[in-house]
Each structure stands twice: as structure tokens, then as C-alpha cells.
């Protein structure tokens, strides 16, 4: 069981990089993202959090064809580094699950959310917006992967 809260998120500027490949290997995409950001000298405090927006259903999309937009939430965007595109976080209501731990246990949290929490929640998924993962504390020095808090944000109607 994981804590879930329903909250309203506001529009926020983002820089995104497209990535294609098995979601189980998305860490490779985040490594490329880090290289791009470091090369462009984009760091905190402008970068507020790392975000992964997953565009395909992994139960119906072959792993090699799974697409994501990986990027960062920004306080403001002055210029987009090569390979990245400015965008905005879609505002609205989200069910936000807090997962503590690394990538290896993240799929279990996603499954619990959709199979256990969602059916009894009284909420309806808003398919006009995409779910995403938010890695807010990954910008803090010294955070170990197993201690990281990952927020799974699923858009809900209303």
C-alpha cells in the first residue's frame, strides 16, 4: 500500500527530450538527459525537478517502441538546449502516489495504483493528459536511489 492524494497541479515550464526504448531501461534515457543538461550548464535552482512522461501503455506496446518524454520542471526557461523542447506541465487534478525507493520497485507501485487504488477511489482517469513520474528530491546531493521519493502523477477528471 502506498499513500495517494488527489491534488491540483498548476502549469509549469518544462524542458523535454524524446526517448524511445523499453521503459525498464529508462535510466539510460535519464543518463542522456543529464549529459545534455550538464553540457548546457542547466542546473538547480532553475531546475526544480526531473520528470518522466510515459506516452505508451507498456502492456500493449512492444518494449522497443515504448516512448517517453524525459525532462525537467523549470522555474523559467531562458533557452532550450539542443535536443530539448520547451513545454508546459498540463494543469489540473492528479492522483499522486508517493513511492519511496529505486526504479526496481516502481512497476509494483504503478500496478498497485491501477489495480487496487483506482477502482475503489471514485476517481476517473483523464485520458486527455498523460501520467508522469516526478523525481523531486533527485536534485538534492547525497540522495541514494533506494531513499529517493518518486511521485507517480495520474491525471483524474474534475
Coordinates of N, CA and C in Angstrom, one line a residue:
X1 N 0.8 -1.2 0.0 CA 0.0 0.0 0.0 C 0.9 1.2 0.0
X2 N 0.4 2.2 -0.7 CA 1.2 3.5 -0.9 C 0.3 4.7 -0.6
X3 N 0.8 5.8 0.0 CA 0.0 6.9 0.2 C -0.4 7.6 -1.2
X4 N -1.7 7.9 -1.3 CA -2.1 8.6 -2.6 C -3.0 9.8 -2.1
X5 N -2.7 10.9 -2.8 CA -3.6 12.1 -2.5 C -4.0 12.7 -3.9
X6 N -5.2 13.3 -3.9 CA -5.6 14.0 -5.1 C -5.4 15.5 -4.9
X7 N -4.7 16.1 -5.9 CA -4.4 17.5 -5.7 C -4.5 18.1 -7.1
X8 N -4.5 19.5 -7.1 CA -4.5 20.2 -8.4 C -3.1 20.8 -8.6
X9 N -2.5 20.5 -9.8 CA -1.2 21.0 -10.2 C -1.4 22.1 -11.2
X10 N -0.6 23.1 -11.0 CA -0.6 24.3 -11.9 C 0.3 24.1 -13.1
X11 N 0.1 24.9 -14.1 CA 1.0 24.9 -15.3 C 2.4 25.3 -14.8
X12 N 3.4 24.6 -15.4 CA 4.8 24.9 -15.0 C 5.6 24.6 -16.3
X13 N 6.6 25.5 -16.5 CA 7.5 25.3 -17.7 C 8.4 24.0 -17.5
X14 N 8.6 23.4 -18.7 CA 9.4 22.2 -18.7 C 10.3 22.2 -19.9
X15 N 11.4 21.5 -19.8 CA 12.2 21.2 -21.0 C 12.2 19.7 -21.2
X16 N 11.8 19.2 -22.4 CA 11.7 17.8 -22.6 C 12.6 17.3 -23.7
X17 N 13.0 16.0 -23.6 CA 13.8 15.3 -24.6 C 13.0 14.0 -24.9
X18 N 12.8 13.7 -26.2 CA 12.1 12.4 -26.5 C 13.1 11.3 -26.3
X19 N 12.5 10.1 -25.9 CA 13.2 8.9 -25.7 C 12.4 7.7 -26.1
X20 N 13.0 6.8 -26.8 CA 12.3 5.6 -27.2 C 13.1 4.4 -26.8
X21 N 12.4 3.4 -26.2 CA 13.1 2.2 -25.7 C 12.3 1.5 -24.6
X22 N 12.7 0.4 -24.1 CA 11.9 -0.3 -23.1 C 11.9 0.6 -21.8
X23 N 10.7 0.7 -21.2 CA 10.6 1.5 -20.0 C 11.5 0.9 -18.9
X24 N 11.7 -0.4 -19.0 CA 12.6 -1.0 -18.0 C 14.0 -0.5 -18.0
X25 N 14.4 0.2 -19.2 CA 15.7 0.7 -19.4 C 15.7 2.2 -19.4
X26 N 14.7 2.9 -18.9 CA 14.6 4.3 -19.0 C 15.8 5.1 -18.3
X27 N 16.5 4.4 -17.4 CA 17.6 5.0 -16.7 C 18.6 5.5 -17.8
X28 N 18.8 4.7 -18.9 CA 19.7 5.2 -20.0 C 19.2 6.5 -20.5
X29 N 17.9 6.7 -20.7 CA 17.4 8.0 -21.1 C 17.7 9.1 -20.2
X30 N 17.6 8.8 -18.9 CA 17.9 9.9 -17.9 C 19.4 10.2 -17.9
X31 N 20.2 9.2 -18.1 CA 21.7 9.5 -18.2 C 21.9 10.5 -19.4
X32 N 21.3 10.2 -20.5 CA 21.4 11.1 -21.7 C 20.9 12.5 -21.3
X33 N 19.8 12.6 -20.6 CA 19.2 13.9 -20.2 C 20.3 14.6 -19.3
X34 N 20.9 13.9 -18.4 CA 21.9 14.6 -17.5 C 23.1 15.1 -18.3
X35 N 23.5 14.4 -19.4 CA 24.6 14.8 -20.2 C 24.2 16.1 -20.9
X36 N 23.0 16.2 -21.5 CA 22.5 17.4 -22.2 C 22.5 18.6 -21.2
X37 N 21.9 18.3 -20.1 CA 21.7 19.5 -19.1 C 23.1 20.0 -18.6
X38 N 24.0 19.0 -18.4 CA 25.4 19.4 -17.9 C 26.1 20.2 -19.0
X39 N 26.0 19.7 -20.2 CA 26.6 20.4 -21.4 C 26.1 21.8 -21.6
X40 N 24.8 22.0 -21.3 CA 24.2 23.3 -21.5 C 24.3 24.1 -20.2
X41 N 24.9 23.5 -19.2 CA 25.0 24.2 -17.9 C 23.7 24.6 -17.3
X42 N 22.7 23.7 -17.4 CA 21.4 23.9 -16.8 C 21.4 23.1 -15.5
X43 N 21.3 23.8 -14.3 CA 21.3 23.1 -13.0 C 20.3 23.8 -12.1
X44 N 20.2 23.3 -10.8 CA 19.4 23.9 -9.8 C 20.0 25.3 -9.6
X45 N 19.3 26.3 -9.2 CA 17.9 26.3 -8.8 C 16.9 26.4 -9.9
X46 N 17.4 26.7 -11.2 CA 16.4 26.8 -12.3 C 15.6 25.4 -12.4
X47 N 16.4 24.3 -12.3 CA 15.8 23.0 -12.4 C 15.1 22.7 -11.0
X48 N 13.8 22.5 -11.1 CA 13.1 22.2 -9.8 C 12.9 20.7 -9.6
X49 N 12.8 20.0 -10.6 CA 12.5 18.5 -10.5 C 12.8 17.9 -11.9
X50 N 13.1 16.6 -11.8 CA 13.2 15.8 -13.0 C 11.8 15.1 -13.3
X51 N 11.4 15.0 -14.5 CA 10.1 14.4 -14.9 C 10.3 13.4 -16.0
X52 N 9.5 12.3 -15.9 CA 9.3 11.3 -17.0 C 7.9 11.2 -17.3
X53 N 7.5 11.5 -18.6 CA 6.2 11.4 -19.1 C 6.1 10.2 -20.0
X54 N 5.3 9.2 -19.6 CA 5.2 8.0 -20.4 C 4.1 8.0 -21.3
X55 N 4.4 7.8 -22.6 CA 3.4 8.1 -23.7 C 2.6 6.8 -24.1
X56 N 3.1 5.6 -23.8 CA 2.6 4.4 -24.3 C 2.2 3.5 -23.1
X57 N 1.2 2.6 -23.3 CA 0.8 1.6 -22.4 C 1.8 0.4 -22.5
X58 N 2.6 0.1 -21.5 CA 3.6 -0.9 -21.7 C 3.0 -2.3 -21.8
X59 N 1.7 -2.5 -21.5 CA 1.1 -3.8 -21.6 C 0.6 -4.0 -23.1
X60 N 0.6 -3.0 -23.9 CA 0.2 -3.2 -25.3 C 1.2 -2.7 -26.3
X61 N 2.3 -2.0 -25.9 CA 3.3 -1.5 -26.8 C 4.6 -2.3 -26.6
X62 N 5.1 -2.9 -27.7 CA 6.4 -3.6 -27.6 C 7.5 -2.8 -27.0
X63 N 8.3 -3.4 -26.1 CA 9.3 -2.6 -25.4 C 10.2 -1.7 -26.3
X64 N 10.6 -2.1 -27.4 CA 11.4 -1.3 -28.3 C 10.7 -0.1 -28.8
X65 N 9.4 -0.1 -28.8 CA 8.6 1.0 -29.3 C 8.0 1.9 -28.2
X66 N 8.3 1.7 -27.0 CA 7.8 2.5 -25.9 C 8.4 3.9 -25.9
X67 N 7.6 4.9 -25.8 CA 8.1 6.3 -25.9 C 7.8 7.0 -24.6
X68 N 8.8 7.9 -24.4 CA 8.6 8.8 -23.2 C 9.2 10.2 -23.5
X69 N 8.8 11.2 -22.8 CA 9.4 12.5 -22.8 C 10.1 12.6 -21.5
X70 N 11.4 12.8 -21.4 CA 12.1 12.9 -20.2 C 12.6 14.4 -20.1
X71 N 12.6 15.0 -18.9 CA 13.0 16.3 -18.8 C 13.0 16.9 -17.4
X72 N 12.9 18.2 -17.4 CA 13.0 18.9 -16.1 C 11.9 19.9 -16.0
X73 N 11.3 20.1 -14.8 CA 10.5 21.2 -14.5 C 11.4 22.4 -14.1
X74 N 11.1 23.6 -14.7 CA 11.9 24.7 -14.5 C 11.2 25.9 -13.9
X75 N 11.9 26.7 -13.2 CA 11.3 27.9 -12.6 C 11.0 28.9 -13.8
X76 N 11.9 28.9 -14.8 CA 11.7 29.6 -16.0 C 12.6 29.1 -17.1
X77 N 12.3 29.2 -18.3 CA 13.1 28.7 -19.4 C 13.7 29.9 -20.2
X78 N 15.0 30.0 -20.1 CA 15.7 31.1 -20.9 C 16.0 30.7 -22.3
X79 N 16.5 29.4 -22.4 CA 16.8 28.9 -23.8 C 16.8 27.3 -23.6
X80 N 16.3 26.7 -24.7 CA 16.3 25.2 -24.7 C 17.6 24.7 -25.2
X81 N 18.3 23.8 -24.5 CA 19.5 23.2 -25.0 C 19.2 22.3 -26.3
X82 N 20.1 22.1 -27.1 CA 20.0 21.3 -28.3 C 19.5 19.9 -27.9
X83 N 18.5 19.4 -28.6 CA 17.9 18.1 -28.2 C 16.7 18.1 -27.3
X84 N 16.4 19.4 -26.8 CA 15.3 19.5 -25.9 C 14.3 20.5 -26.4
X85 N 13.1 20.4 -26.0 CA 12.0 21.3 -26.4 C 11.3 21.9 -25.2
X86 N 11.0 23.2 -25.3 CA 10.2 23.8 -24.2 C 8.7 23.2 -24.3
X87 N 8.2 23.1 -23.1 CA 6.8 22.6 -23.0 C 6.2 23.1 -21.7
X88 N 5.0 22.7 -21.4 CA 4.4 23.1 -20.1 C 3.7 21.9 -19.5
X89 N 3.8 21.8 -18.2 CA 3.1 20.7 -17.5 C 1.6 21.0 -17.6
X90 N 0.8 20.0 -18.0 CA -0.6 20.1 -18.1 C -1.3 20.3 -16.8
X91 N -2.0 21.4 -16.6 CA -2.6 21.7 -15.3 C -3.8 20.8 -15.1
X92 N -4.2 20.7 -13.8 CA -5.5 20.0 -13.5 C -5.3 19.1 -12.3
X93 N -6.3 18.3 -12.1 CA -6.3 17.4 -10.9 C -5.5 16.1 -11.2
X94 N -4.8 15.7 -10.2 CA -3.9 14.5 -10.4 C -4.1 13.7 -9.1
X95 N -4.1 12.3 -9.2 CA -3.9 11.4 -8.1 C -2.4 11.2 -8.0
X96 N -1.8 11.5 -6.9 CA -0.4 11.5 -6.7 C 0.0 10.4 -5.7
X97 N 0.7 9.4 -6.2 CA 1.2 8.3 -5.3 C 2.6 8.5 -5.0
X98 N 2.9 8.4 -3.7 CA 4.3 8.6 -3.2 C 5.0 7.2 -3.1
X99 N 6.0 7.0 -3.9 CA 6.8 5.8 -3.9 C 8.2 6.1 -3.3
X100 N 8.6 5.3 -2.3 CA 10.0 5.5 -1.8 C 10.8 4.3 -2.2
X101 N 11.9 4.6 -2.9 CA 12.7 3.5 -3.4 C 13.2 3.7 -4.8
X102 N 13.9 2.8 -5.3 CA 14.5 2.9 -6.7 C 13.6 2.5 -7.8
X103 N 14.1 2.5 -9.0 CA 13.4 2.1 -10.2 C 12.9 0.7 -10.1
X104 N 13.7 -0.2 -9.5 CA 13.4 -1.6 -9.5 C 12.1 -2.0 -8.9
X105 N 11.6 -1.2 -8.0 CA 10.3 -1.5 -7.4 C 9.2 -0.6 -7.9
X106 N 9.5 0.3 -8.8 CA 8.5 1.3 -9.3 C 7.3 0.6 -10.0
X107 N 7.5 -0.4 -10.8 CA 6.4 -1.0 -11.6 C 5.4 -1.6 -10.6
X108 N 5.8 -2.1 -9.5 CA 4.9 -2.6 -8.5 C 4.0 -1.5 -8.0
X109 N 4.5 -0.3 -7.8 CA 3.7 0.8 -7.4 C 2.7 1.2 -8.4
X110 N 3.1 1.2 -9.7 CA 2.2 1.6 -10.8 C 1.0 0.5 -10.8
X111 N 1.4 -0.8 -10.8 CA 0.4 -1.8 -10.8 C -0.6 -1.7 -9.6
X112 N -0.1 -1.4 -8.4 CA -1.0 -1.3 -7.3 C -1.9 -0.1 -7.5
X113 N -1.4 1.0 -8.0 CA -2.2 2.2 -8.3 C -3.4 1.8 -9.2
X114 N -3.1 1.2 -10.3 CA -4.2 1.0 -11.3 C -5.1 -0.2 -10.9
X115 N -4.5 -1.2 -10.3 CA -5.3 -2.4 -9.9 C -6.0 -2.4 -8.6
X116 N -5.5 -1.7 -7.6 CA -6.0 -1.7 -6.3 C -6.6 -0.3 -5.9
X117 N -5.9 0.8 -6.0 CA -6.4 2.1 -5.6 C -7.4 2.6 -6.5
X118 N -7.2 2.7 -7.8 CA -8.0 3.4 -8.7 C -9.5 2.8 -8.7
X119 N -9.7 1.5 -8.7 CA -11.1 1.0 -8.8 C -12.0 1.4 -7.6
X120 N -11.4 1.6 -6.4 CA -12.2 2.0 -5.2 C -12.1 3.4 -4.9
X121 N -11.4 4.2 -5.7 CA -11.2 5.6 -5.3 C -12.3 6.6 -5.6
X122 N -13.2 6.2 -6.6 CA -14.3 7.1 -7.0 C -13.8 8.1 -8.1
X123 N -12.5 8.0 -8.4 CA -11.9 8.9 -9.4 C -12.0 8.3 -10.8
X124 N -12.0 9.1 -11.8 CA -11.9 8.6 -13.2 C -10.6 9.2 -13.9
X125 N -9.9 8.4 -14.6 CA -8.7 8.8 -15.3 C -9.1 9.8 -16.4
X126 N -8.3 10.9 -16.5 CA -8.5 11.8 -17.6 C -7.5 11.5 -18.7
X127 N -8.0 10.8 -19.7 CA -7.1 10.4 -20.8 C -6.6 11.5 -21.7
X128 N -7.1 12.7 -21.5 CA -6.6 13.8 -22.4 C -5.2 14.3 -21.9
X129 N -4.8 13.9 -20.7 CA -3.5 14.2 -20.2 C -2.7 12.9 -19.9
X130 N -1.4 13.0 -19.9 CA -0.6 11.8 -19.7 C -0.1 11.7 -18.3
X131 N 0.0 10.5 -17.8 CA 0.6 10.3 -16.4 C 2.1 10.6 -16.5
X132 N 2.7 10.9 -15.4 CA 4.1 11.1 -15.3 C 4.7 10.8 -14.0
X133 N 6.0 10.7 -13.9 CA 6.7 10.5 -12.7 C 7.5 11.7 -12.4
X134 N 7.5 12.1 -11.1 CA 8.3 13.3 -10.7 C 9.3 12.9 -9.7
X135 N 10.5 13.3 -10.0 CA 11.7 12.9 -9.1 C 12.1 14.2 -8.4
X136 N 11.4 14.7 -7.4 CA 11.6 16.0 -6.8 C 12.9 16.0 -6.0
X137 N 13.2 14.9 -5.3 CA 14.4 15.0 -4.4 C 15.7 14.5 -5.1
X138 N 15.6 14.1 -6.3 CA 16.7 13.6 -7.0 C 17.7 14.7 -7.3
X139 N 17.3 15.9 -7.1 CA 18.2 17.1 -7.4 C 19.0 17.4 -6.1
X140 N 18.7 16.7 -5.0 CA 19.4 17.0 -3.7 C 20.7 16.2 -3.7
X141 N 21.8 16.8 -3.2 CA 23.0 16.0 -3.2 C 22.9 14.9 -2.1
X142 N 23.5 13.8 -2.4 CA 23.6 12.7 -1.4 C 22.4 11.8 -1.3
X143 N 21.3 12.0 -2.1 CA 20.2 11.1 -2.1 C 20.6 9.8 -2.8
X144 N 20.4 8.7 -2.1 CA 20.7 7.4 -2.6 C 19.4 6.9 -3.4
X145 N 19.6 6.1 -4.4 CA 18.4 5.7 -5.2 C 17.3 5.0 -4.3
X146 N 17.7 4.2 -3.4 CA 16.7 3.5 -2.6 C 16.0 4.4 -1.6
X147 N 16.5 5.6 -1.4 CA 15.9 6.6 -0.5 C 15.1 7.6 -1.2
X148 N 15.2 7.6 -2.6 CA 14.5 8.6 -3.4 C 13.0 8.5 -3.3
X149 N 12.4 9.6 -3.3 CA 10.9 9.7 -3.4 C 10.5 10.0 -4.8
X150 N 9.7 9.1 -5.4 CA 9.2 9.3 -6.7 C 7.7 9.4 -6.7
X151 N 7.2 10.5 -7.2 CA 5.8 10.8 -7.3 C 5.2 10.3 -8.6
X152 N 4.2 9.4 -8.5 CA 3.5 8.9 -9.7 C 2.3 9.8 -9.8
X153 N 2.2 10.6 -10.9 CA 1.1 11.6 -11.0 C 0.2 11.1 -12.2
X154 N -1.1 10.8 -11.8 CA -2.0 10.3 -12.9 C -3.1 11.3 -12.9
X155 N -3.4 11.8 -14.1 CA -4.5 12.8 -14.3 C -5.9 12.2 -14.0
X156 N -6.7 12.9 -13.2 CA -8.0 12.5 -13.0 C -9.0 13.6 -13.4
X157 N -10.2 13.2 -13.7 CA -11.2 14.1 -14.2 C -11.7 15.0 -13.0
X158 N -12.2 16.1 -13.5 CA -12.8 17.1 -12.5 C -12.2 18.4 -12.5

